[in-house]
GROMACS .gro file of C-alpha atoms in nm:
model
  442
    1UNK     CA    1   9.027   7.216  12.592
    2UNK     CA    2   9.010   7.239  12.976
    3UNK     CA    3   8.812   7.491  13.121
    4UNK     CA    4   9.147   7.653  13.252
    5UNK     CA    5   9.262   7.595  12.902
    6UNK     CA    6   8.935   7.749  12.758
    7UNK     CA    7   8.957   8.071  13.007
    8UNK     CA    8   9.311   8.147  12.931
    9UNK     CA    9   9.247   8.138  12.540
   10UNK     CA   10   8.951   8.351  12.562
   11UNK     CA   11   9.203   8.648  12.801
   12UNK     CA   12   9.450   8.581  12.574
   13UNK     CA   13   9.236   8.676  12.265
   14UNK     CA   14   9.059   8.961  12.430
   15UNK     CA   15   9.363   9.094  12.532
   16UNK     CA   16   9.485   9.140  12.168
   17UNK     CA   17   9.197   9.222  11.989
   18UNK     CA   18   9.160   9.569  12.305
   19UNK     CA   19   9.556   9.586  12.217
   20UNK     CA   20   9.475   9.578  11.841
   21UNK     CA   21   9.207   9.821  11.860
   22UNK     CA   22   9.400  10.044  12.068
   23UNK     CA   23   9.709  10.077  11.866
   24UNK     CA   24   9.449  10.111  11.564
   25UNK     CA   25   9.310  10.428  11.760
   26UNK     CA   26   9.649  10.571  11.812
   27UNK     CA   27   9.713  10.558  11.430
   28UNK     CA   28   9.908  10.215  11.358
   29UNK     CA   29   9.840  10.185  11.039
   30UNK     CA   30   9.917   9.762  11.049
   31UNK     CA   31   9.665   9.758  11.331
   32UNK     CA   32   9.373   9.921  11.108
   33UNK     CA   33   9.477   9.700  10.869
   34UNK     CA   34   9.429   9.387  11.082
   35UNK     CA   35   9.152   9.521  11.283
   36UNK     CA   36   8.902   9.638  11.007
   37UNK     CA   37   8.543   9.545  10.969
   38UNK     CA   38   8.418   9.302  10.675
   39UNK     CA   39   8.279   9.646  10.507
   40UNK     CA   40   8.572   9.833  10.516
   41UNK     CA   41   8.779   9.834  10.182
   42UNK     CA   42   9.132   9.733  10.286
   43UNK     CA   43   9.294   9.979  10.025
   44UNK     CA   44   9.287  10.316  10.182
   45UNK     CA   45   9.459  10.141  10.421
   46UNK     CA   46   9.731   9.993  10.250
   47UNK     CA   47   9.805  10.353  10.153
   48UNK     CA   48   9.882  10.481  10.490
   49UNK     CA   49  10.138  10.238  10.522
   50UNK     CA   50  10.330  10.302  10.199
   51UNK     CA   51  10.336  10.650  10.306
   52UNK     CA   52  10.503  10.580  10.580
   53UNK     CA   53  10.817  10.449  10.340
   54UNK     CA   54  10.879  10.043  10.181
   55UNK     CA   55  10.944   9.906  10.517
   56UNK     CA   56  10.843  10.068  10.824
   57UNK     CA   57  10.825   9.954  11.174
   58UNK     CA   58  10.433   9.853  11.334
   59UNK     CA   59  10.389   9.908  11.712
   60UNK     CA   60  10.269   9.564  11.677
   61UNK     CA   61  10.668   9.478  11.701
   62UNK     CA   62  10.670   9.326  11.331
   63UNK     CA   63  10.773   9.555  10.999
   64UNK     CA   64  10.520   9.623  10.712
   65UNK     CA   65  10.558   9.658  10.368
   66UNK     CA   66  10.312   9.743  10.094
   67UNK     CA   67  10.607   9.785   9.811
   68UNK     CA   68  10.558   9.498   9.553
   69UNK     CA   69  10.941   9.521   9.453
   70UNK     CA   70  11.033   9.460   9.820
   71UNK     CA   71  10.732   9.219   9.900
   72UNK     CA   72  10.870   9.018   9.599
   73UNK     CA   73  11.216   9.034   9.689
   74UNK     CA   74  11.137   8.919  10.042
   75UNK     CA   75  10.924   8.618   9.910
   76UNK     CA   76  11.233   8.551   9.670
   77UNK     CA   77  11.491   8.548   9.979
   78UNK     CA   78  11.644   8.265  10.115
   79UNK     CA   79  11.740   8.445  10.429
   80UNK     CA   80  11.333   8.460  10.489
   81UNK     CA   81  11.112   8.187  10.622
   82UNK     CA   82  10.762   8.097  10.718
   83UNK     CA   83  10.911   7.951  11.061
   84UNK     CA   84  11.074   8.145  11.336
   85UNK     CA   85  11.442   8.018  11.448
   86UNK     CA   86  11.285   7.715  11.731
   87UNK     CA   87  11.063   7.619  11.413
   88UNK     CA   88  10.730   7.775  11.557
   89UNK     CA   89  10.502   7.824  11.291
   90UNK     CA   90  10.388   8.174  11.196
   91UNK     CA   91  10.081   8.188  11.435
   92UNK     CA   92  10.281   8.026  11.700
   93UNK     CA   93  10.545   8.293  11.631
   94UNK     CA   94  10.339   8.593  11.650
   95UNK     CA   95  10.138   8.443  11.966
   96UNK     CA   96  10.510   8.403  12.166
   97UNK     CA   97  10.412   8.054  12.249
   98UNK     CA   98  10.429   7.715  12.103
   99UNK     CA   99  10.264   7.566  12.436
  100UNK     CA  100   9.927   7.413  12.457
  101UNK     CA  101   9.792   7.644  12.674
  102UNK     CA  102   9.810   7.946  12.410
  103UNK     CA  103   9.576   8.139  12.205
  104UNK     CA  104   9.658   8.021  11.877
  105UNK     CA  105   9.777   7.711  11.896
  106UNK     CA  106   9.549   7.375  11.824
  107UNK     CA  107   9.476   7.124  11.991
  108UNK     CA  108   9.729   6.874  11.920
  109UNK     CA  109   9.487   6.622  11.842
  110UNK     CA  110   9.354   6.823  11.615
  111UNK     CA  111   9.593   6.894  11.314
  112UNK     CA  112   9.603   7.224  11.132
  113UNK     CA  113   9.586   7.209  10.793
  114UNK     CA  114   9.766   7.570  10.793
  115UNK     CA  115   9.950   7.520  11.082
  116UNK     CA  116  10.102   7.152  10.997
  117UNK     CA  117  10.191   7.133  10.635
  118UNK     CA  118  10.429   7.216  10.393
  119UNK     CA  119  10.204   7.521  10.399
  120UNK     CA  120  10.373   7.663  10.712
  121UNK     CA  121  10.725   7.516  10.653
  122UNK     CA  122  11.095   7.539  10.534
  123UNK     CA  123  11.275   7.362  10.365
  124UNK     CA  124  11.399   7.095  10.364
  125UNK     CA  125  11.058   6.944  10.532
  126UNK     CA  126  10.864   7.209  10.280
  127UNK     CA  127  11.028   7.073   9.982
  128UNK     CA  128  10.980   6.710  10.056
  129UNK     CA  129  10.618   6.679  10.145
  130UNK     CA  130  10.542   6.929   9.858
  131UNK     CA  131  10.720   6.702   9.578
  132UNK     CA  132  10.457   6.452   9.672
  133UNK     CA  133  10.149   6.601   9.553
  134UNK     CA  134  10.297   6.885   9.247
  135UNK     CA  135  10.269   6.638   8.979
  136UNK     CA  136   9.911   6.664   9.022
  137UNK     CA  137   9.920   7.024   8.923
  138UNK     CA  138  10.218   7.088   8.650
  139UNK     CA  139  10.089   7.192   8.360
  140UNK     CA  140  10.057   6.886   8.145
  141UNK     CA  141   9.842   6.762   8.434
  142UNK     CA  142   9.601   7.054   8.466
  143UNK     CA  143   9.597   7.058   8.086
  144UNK     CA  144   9.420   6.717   8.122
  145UNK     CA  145   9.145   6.842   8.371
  146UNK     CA  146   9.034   7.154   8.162
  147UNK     CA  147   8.721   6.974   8.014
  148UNK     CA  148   8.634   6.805   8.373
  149UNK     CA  149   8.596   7.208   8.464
  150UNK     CA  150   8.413   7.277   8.165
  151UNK     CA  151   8.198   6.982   8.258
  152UNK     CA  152   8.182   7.091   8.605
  153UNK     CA  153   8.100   7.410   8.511
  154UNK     CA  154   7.835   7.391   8.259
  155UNK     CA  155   7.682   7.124   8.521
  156UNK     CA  156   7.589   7.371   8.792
  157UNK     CA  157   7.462   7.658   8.562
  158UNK     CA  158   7.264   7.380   8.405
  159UNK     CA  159   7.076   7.350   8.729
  160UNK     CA  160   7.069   7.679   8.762
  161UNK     CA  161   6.889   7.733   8.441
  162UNK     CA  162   6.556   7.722   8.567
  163UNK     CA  163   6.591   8.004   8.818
  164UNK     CA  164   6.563   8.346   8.761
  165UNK     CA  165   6.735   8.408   9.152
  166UNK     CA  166   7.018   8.250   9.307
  167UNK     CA  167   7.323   8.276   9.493
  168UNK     CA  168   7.608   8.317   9.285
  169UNK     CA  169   7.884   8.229   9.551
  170UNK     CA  170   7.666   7.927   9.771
  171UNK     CA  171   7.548   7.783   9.448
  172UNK     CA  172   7.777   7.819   9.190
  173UNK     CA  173   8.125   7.994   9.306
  174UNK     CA  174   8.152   7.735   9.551
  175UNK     CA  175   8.027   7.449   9.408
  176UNK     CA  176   8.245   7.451   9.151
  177UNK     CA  177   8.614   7.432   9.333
  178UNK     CA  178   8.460   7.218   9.584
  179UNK     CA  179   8.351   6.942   9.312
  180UNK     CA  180   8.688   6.965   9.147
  181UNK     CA  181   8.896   6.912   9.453
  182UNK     CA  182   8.678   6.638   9.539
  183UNK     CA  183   8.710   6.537   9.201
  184UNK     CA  184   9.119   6.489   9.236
  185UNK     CA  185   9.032   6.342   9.663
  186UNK     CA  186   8.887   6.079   9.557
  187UNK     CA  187   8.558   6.220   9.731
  188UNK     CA  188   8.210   6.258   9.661
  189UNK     CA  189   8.119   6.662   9.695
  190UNK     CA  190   7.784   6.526   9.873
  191UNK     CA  191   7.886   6.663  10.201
  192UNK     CA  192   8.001   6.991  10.038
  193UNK     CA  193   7.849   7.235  10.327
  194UNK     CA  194   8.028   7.102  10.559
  195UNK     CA  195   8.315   7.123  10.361
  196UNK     CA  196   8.220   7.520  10.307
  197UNK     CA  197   8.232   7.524  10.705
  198UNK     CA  198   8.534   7.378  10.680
  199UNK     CA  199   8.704   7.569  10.467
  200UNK     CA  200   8.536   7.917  10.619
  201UNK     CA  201   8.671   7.831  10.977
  202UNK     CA  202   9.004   7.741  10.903
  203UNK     CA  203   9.042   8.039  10.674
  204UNK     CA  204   8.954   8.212  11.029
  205UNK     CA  205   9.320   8.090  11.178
  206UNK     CA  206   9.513   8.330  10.888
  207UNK     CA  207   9.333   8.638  11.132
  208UNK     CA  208   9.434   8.789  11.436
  209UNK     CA  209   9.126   8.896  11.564
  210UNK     CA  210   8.957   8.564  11.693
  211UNK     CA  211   8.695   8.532  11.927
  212UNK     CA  212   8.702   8.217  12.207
  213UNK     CA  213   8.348   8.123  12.015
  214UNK     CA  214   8.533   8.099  11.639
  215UNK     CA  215   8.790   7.944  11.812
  216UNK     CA  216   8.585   7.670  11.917
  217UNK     CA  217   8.467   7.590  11.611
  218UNK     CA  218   8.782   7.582  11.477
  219UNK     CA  219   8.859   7.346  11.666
  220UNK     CA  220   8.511   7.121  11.596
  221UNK     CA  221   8.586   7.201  11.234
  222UNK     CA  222   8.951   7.113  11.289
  223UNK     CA  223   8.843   6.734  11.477
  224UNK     CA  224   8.554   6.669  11.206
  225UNK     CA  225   8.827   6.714  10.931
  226UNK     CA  226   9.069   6.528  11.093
  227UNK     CA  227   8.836   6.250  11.168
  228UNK     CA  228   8.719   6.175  10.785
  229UNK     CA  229   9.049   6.200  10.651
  230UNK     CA  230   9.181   5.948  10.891
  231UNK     CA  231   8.909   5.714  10.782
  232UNK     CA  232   8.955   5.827  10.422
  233UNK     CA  233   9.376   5.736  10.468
  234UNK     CA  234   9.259   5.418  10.659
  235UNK     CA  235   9.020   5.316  10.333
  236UNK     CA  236   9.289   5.411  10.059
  237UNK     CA  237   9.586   5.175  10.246
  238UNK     CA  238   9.296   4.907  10.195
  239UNK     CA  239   9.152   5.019   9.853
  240UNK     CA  240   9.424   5.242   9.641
  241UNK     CA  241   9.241   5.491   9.389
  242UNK     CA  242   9.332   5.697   9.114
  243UNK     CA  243   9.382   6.040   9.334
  244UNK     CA  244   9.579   6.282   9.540
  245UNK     CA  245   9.469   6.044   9.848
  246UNK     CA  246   9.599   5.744   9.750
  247UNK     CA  247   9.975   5.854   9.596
  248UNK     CA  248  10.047   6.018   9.918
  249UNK     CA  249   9.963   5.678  10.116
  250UNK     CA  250  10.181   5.517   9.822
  251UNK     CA  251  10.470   5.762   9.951
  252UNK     CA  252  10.400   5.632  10.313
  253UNK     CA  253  10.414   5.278  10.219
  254UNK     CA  254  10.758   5.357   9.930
  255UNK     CA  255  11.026   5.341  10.228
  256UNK     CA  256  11.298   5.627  10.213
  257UNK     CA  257  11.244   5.930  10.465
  258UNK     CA  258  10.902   5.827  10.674
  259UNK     CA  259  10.564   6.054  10.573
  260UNK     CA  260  10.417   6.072  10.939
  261UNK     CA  261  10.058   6.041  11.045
  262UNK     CA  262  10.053   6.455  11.078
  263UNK     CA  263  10.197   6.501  10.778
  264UNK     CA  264   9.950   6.297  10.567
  265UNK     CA  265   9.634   6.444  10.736
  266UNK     CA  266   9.800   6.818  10.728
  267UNK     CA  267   9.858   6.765  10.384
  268UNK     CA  268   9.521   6.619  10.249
  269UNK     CA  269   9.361   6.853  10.441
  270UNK     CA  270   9.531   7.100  10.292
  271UNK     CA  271   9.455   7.068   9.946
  272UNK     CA  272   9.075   7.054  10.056
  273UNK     CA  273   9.058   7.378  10.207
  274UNK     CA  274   9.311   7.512  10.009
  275UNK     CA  275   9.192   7.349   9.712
  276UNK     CA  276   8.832   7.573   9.730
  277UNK     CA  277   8.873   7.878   9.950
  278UNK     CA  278   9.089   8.051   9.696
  279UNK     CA  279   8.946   7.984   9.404
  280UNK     CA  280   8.517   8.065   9.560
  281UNK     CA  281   8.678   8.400   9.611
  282UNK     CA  282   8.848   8.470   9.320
  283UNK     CA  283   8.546   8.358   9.129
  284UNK     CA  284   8.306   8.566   9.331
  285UNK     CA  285   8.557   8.868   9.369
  286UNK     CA  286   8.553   8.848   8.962
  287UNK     CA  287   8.195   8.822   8.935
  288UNK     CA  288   8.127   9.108   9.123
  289UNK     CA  289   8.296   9.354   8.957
  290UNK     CA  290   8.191   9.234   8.671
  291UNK     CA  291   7.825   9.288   8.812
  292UNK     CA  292   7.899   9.680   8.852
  293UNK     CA  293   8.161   9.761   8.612
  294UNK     CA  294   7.947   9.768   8.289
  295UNK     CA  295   8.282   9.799   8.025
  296UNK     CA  296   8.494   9.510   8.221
  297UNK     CA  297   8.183   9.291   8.168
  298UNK     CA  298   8.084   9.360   7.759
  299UNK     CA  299   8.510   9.355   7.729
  300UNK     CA  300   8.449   8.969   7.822
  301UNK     CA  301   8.186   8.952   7.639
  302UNK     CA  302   8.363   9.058   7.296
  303UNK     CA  303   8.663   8.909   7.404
  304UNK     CA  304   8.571   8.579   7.607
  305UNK     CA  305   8.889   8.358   7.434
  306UNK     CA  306   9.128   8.665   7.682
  307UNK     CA  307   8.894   8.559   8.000
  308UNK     CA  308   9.284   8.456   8.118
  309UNK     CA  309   9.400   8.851   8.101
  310UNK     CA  310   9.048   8.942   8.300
  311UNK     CA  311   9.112   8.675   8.567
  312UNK     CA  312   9.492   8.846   8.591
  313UNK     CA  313   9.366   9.163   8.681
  314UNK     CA  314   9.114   9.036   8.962
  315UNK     CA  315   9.392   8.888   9.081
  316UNK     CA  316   9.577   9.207   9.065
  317UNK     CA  317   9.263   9.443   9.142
  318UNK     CA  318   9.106   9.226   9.433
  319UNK     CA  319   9.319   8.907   9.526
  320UNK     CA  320   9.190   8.655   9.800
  321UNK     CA  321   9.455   8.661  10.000
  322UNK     CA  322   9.531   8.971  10.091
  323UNK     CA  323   9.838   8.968  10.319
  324UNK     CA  324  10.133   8.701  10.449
  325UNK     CA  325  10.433   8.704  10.665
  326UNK     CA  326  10.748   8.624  10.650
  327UNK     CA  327  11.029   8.567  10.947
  328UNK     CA  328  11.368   8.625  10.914
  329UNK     CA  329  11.633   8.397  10.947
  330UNK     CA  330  11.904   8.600  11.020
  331UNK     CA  331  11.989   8.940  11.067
  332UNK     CA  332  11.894   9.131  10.711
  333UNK     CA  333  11.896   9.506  10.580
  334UNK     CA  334  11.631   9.530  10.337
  335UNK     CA  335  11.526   9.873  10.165
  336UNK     CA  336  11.757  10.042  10.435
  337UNK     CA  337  11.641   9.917  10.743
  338UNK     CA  338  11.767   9.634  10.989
  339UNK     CA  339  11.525   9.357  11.054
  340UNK     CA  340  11.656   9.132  11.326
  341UNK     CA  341  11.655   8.757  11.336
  342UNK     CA  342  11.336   8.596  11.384
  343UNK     CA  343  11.210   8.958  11.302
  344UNK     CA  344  10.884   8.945  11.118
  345UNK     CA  345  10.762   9.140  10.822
  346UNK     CA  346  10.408   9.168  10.715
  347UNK     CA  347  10.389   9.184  10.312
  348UNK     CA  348  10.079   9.343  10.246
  349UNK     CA  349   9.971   9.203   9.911
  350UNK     CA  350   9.678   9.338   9.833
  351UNK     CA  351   9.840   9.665   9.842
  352UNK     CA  352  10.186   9.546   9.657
  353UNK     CA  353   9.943   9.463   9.394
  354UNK     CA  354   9.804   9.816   9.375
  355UNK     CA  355  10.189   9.971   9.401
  356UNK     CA  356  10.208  10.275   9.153
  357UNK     CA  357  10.549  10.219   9.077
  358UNK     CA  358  10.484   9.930   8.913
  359UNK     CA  359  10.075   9.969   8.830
  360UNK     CA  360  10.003  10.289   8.613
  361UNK     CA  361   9.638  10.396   8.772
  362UNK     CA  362   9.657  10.097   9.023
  363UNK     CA  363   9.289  10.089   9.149
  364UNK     CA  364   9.134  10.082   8.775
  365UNK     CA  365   9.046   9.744   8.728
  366UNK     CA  366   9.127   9.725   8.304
  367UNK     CA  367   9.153   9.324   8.177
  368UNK     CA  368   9.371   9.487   7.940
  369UNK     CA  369   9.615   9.570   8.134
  370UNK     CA  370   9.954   9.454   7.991
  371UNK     CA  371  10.191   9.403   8.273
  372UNK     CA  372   9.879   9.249   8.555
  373UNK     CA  373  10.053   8.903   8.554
  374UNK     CA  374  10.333   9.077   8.787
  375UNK     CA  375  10.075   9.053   9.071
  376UNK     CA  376  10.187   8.866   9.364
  377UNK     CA  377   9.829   8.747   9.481
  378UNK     CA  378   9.946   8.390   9.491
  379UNK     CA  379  10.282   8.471   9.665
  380UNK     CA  380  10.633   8.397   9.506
  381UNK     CA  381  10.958   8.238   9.571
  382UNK     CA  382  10.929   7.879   9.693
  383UNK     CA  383  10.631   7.911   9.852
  384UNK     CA  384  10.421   7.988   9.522
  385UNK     CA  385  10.057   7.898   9.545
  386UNK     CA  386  10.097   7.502   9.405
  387UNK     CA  387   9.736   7.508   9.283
  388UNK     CA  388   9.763   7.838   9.145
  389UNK     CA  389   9.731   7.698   8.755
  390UNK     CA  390   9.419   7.565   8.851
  391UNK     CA  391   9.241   7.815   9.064
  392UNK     CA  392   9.324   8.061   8.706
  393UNK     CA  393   9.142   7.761   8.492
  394UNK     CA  394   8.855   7.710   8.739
  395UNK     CA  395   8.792   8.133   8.703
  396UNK     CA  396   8.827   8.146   8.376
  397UNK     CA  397   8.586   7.901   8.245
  398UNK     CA  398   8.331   7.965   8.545
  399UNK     CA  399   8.299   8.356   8.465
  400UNK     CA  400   8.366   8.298   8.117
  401UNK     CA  401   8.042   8.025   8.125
  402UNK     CA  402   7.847   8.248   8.381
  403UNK     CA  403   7.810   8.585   8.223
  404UNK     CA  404   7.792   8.388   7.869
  405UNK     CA  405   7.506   8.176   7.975
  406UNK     CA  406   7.347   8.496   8.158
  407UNK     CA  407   7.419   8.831   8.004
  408UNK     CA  408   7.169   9.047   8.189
  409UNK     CA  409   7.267   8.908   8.547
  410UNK     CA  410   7.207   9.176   8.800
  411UNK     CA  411   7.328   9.181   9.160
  412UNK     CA  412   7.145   9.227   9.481
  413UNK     CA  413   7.321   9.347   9.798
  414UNK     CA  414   7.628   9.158   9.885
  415UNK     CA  415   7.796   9.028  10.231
  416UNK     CA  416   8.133   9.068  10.251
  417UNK     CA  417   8.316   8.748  10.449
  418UNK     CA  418   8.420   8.887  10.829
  419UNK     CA  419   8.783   8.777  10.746
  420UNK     CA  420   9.067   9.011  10.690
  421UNK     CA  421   9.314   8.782  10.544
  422UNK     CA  422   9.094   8.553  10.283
  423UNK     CA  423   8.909   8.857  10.083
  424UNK     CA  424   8.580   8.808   9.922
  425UNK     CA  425   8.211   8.774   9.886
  426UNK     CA  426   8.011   8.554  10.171
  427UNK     CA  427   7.668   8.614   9.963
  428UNK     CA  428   7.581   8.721   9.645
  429UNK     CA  429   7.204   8.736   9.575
  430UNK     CA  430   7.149   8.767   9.166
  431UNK     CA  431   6.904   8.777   8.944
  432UNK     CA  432   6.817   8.713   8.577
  433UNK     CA  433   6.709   8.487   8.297
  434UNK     CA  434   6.938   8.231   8.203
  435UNK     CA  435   6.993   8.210   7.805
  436UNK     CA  436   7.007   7.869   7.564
  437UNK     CA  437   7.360   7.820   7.503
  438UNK     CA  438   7.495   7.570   7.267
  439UNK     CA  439   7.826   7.434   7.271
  440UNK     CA  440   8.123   7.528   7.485
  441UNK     CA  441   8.465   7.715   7.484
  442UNK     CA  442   8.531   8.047   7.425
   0.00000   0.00000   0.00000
């Protein structure tokens, strides 16, 4: 960035954190929402805005939802988007600016993972580049890697066994996504904090509350990523592997509609970040409610082969993502109320999740709860979290294996992450002796 460049972001993004606070102050319930600190529970929150009826109007100029029938309708609906009608992406949407010179847009030699993949767009672009990576993740193919998570698994709290304190997200929560992602790269997890810096600063673009420093390292983060997996692409065209890596360079090279430079990099990056920052929350999210909720935890422990139903209600209960947008395509009445083309609506759903029309007692976490798979913590519609079926697998077996392996773990004083969007655990000091386990499964 140029230091006009560099000044103008870091206006821009004061500007909108003072307007964010302000319309917080004056009551907006969206704005508390988007504006609360790491400590405060997002809940409470999501309950002033389903007061306020299933789709009301922010002063923030978008509509809100926290209704899981209309969030999943929305998701479901054609007539909705992730693009606005020039084909900004969501960010550039919101910001009012697809220039160079704005807030939240990248450096366009820096690709965003978020920004530039089928992540962030329609069909029929989000269809296409998305078809080149799901057969790595239907189920017959995640069927396959179940005992390479086991393996994983049991690998970490093997090295773990020796220590009576550790950090359940840095050394374990982590650690295992990371390794399995790499695992289906083509990569060696050596370089796996960097990775975690990675993934944490990237996560950082799905808020609306930067600051011009966490923008700049977005952007390092952004050029160090794009840097190795230009040299990764580079070695694959040379040296085709067995991975994710290497069939989307086959694509390239197959003829037919070209796979551009952007869209490779977007896309590998991508399932990196993607392929880890979900699933080190929803592990840690899971393990720390099992760390304070005494009958959740010896429920797993009589019933470890339904670890599946436990993972479905931290899903439910406390999902990593907590809120998306969608933009609509044309003009729309939904639940009674106009939204205009290339309106956007926020769909809260962390609190859709938590809806008492559909949820009976919606903030009790209970693994046997019969009806938690109707969550929408992994979205819906066409945009359904691809690596969903794997993130539920790499859960299950990793709190499944954790609290088996040690039964009397007790947890020190968390640190909640200082995003709003990607929910969960930063730190997670625990303690206790590790047990002899023999065998493995449920």
């Amino acid at each position: 960035m140029t230091l006009r460049q560099d000044l103008r972001a870091g206006l821009t993004m004061f500007g909108w954190r003072a307007g964010l606070r302000a319309q917080a102050a004056l009551g907006d319930p969206l704005a508390k929402v988007l504006s609360r600190g790491p400590n405060t529970s997002p809940y409470p929150l999501y309950e002033l805005v389903r007061e306020r009826g299933e789709l009301s109007r922010s002063k923030l100029g978008v509509h809100v939802t926290a209704s899981h029938e209309l969030a999943n309708t929305i998701l479901r609906d054609s007539r909705f988007g992730v693009q606005g009608a020039a084909g900004q992406s969501r960010d550039e949407w919101q910001a009012g600016t697809t220039g160079e010179d704005g807030a939240t847009t990248t450096d366009r030699k820096a690709h965003n993972p978020i920004d530039e993949s089928f992540l962030s767009l329609d069909p029929p672009r989000h269809t296409r580049l998305r078809r080149l990576v799901a057969p790595w993740f239907t189920p017959r193919a995640l069927r396959d890697r179940n005992d390479r998570v086991e393996q994983v698994v049991t690998r970490f709290l093997d090295e773990l066994a020796g220590r009576d304190e550790f950090d359940l997200v840095g050394d374990f929560a982590a650690r295992v996504p990371i390794q399995v992602i790499c695992d289906l790269l083509g990569v060696p997890d050596s370089d796996y904090p960097r990775f975690l810096r990675w993934g944490a600063d990237v996560a950082l673009s799905l808020d609306s509350t930067w600051t011009l420093t966490q923008y700049r390292h977005l952007q390092r983060s952004l050029g160090e990523m794009n840097d190795f997996f230009t040299r990764l692409l580079a070695q694959r065209r040379r040296e085709p592997a067995d991975d994710i890596v290497s069939d989307l360079v086959r694509a390239e090279a197959a003829g037919g509609e070209p796979v551009t430079e952007t869209d490779l990099l977007a896309t590998s990056e991508l399932l990196l970040v993607a392929g880890f920052e979900t699933t080190v929350n929803l592990i840690g999210n899971g393990a720390l409610e099992l760390l304070h909720n005494a009958d959740a935890r010896a429920w797993l422990a009589d019933h470890p082969d339904r670890v599946g139903d436990l993972v479905e209600e931290v899903l439910r209960h406390d999902p990593p993502v907590q809120h998306t947008m969608r933009i609509a395509h044309e003009p729309v009445t939904v639940a009674g109320v106009a939204v205009p083309a290339d309106g956007g609506v926020v769909l809260l759903l962390g609190g859709a999740n938590r809806d008492p029309k559909v949820f009976d007692r919606p903030d009790v976490f209970d693994p046997t709860r019969q009806n938690n798979r109707e969550h929408v913590a992994f979205s819906a519609g066409i945009h359904y979290c691809l690596g969903a079926g794997l993130a539920r697998i790499e859960a299950g077996i990793a709190l499944r294996e954790l609290f088996r392996r040690y039964p009397t773990l007790r947890a020190g004083r968390s640190v909640r992450r200082r995003t709003r969007n990607i929910h969960g655990v930063l730190r997670l000091p625990v303690s206790g002796r590790a047990r002899t386990v023999v065998g493995q499964g449920a």
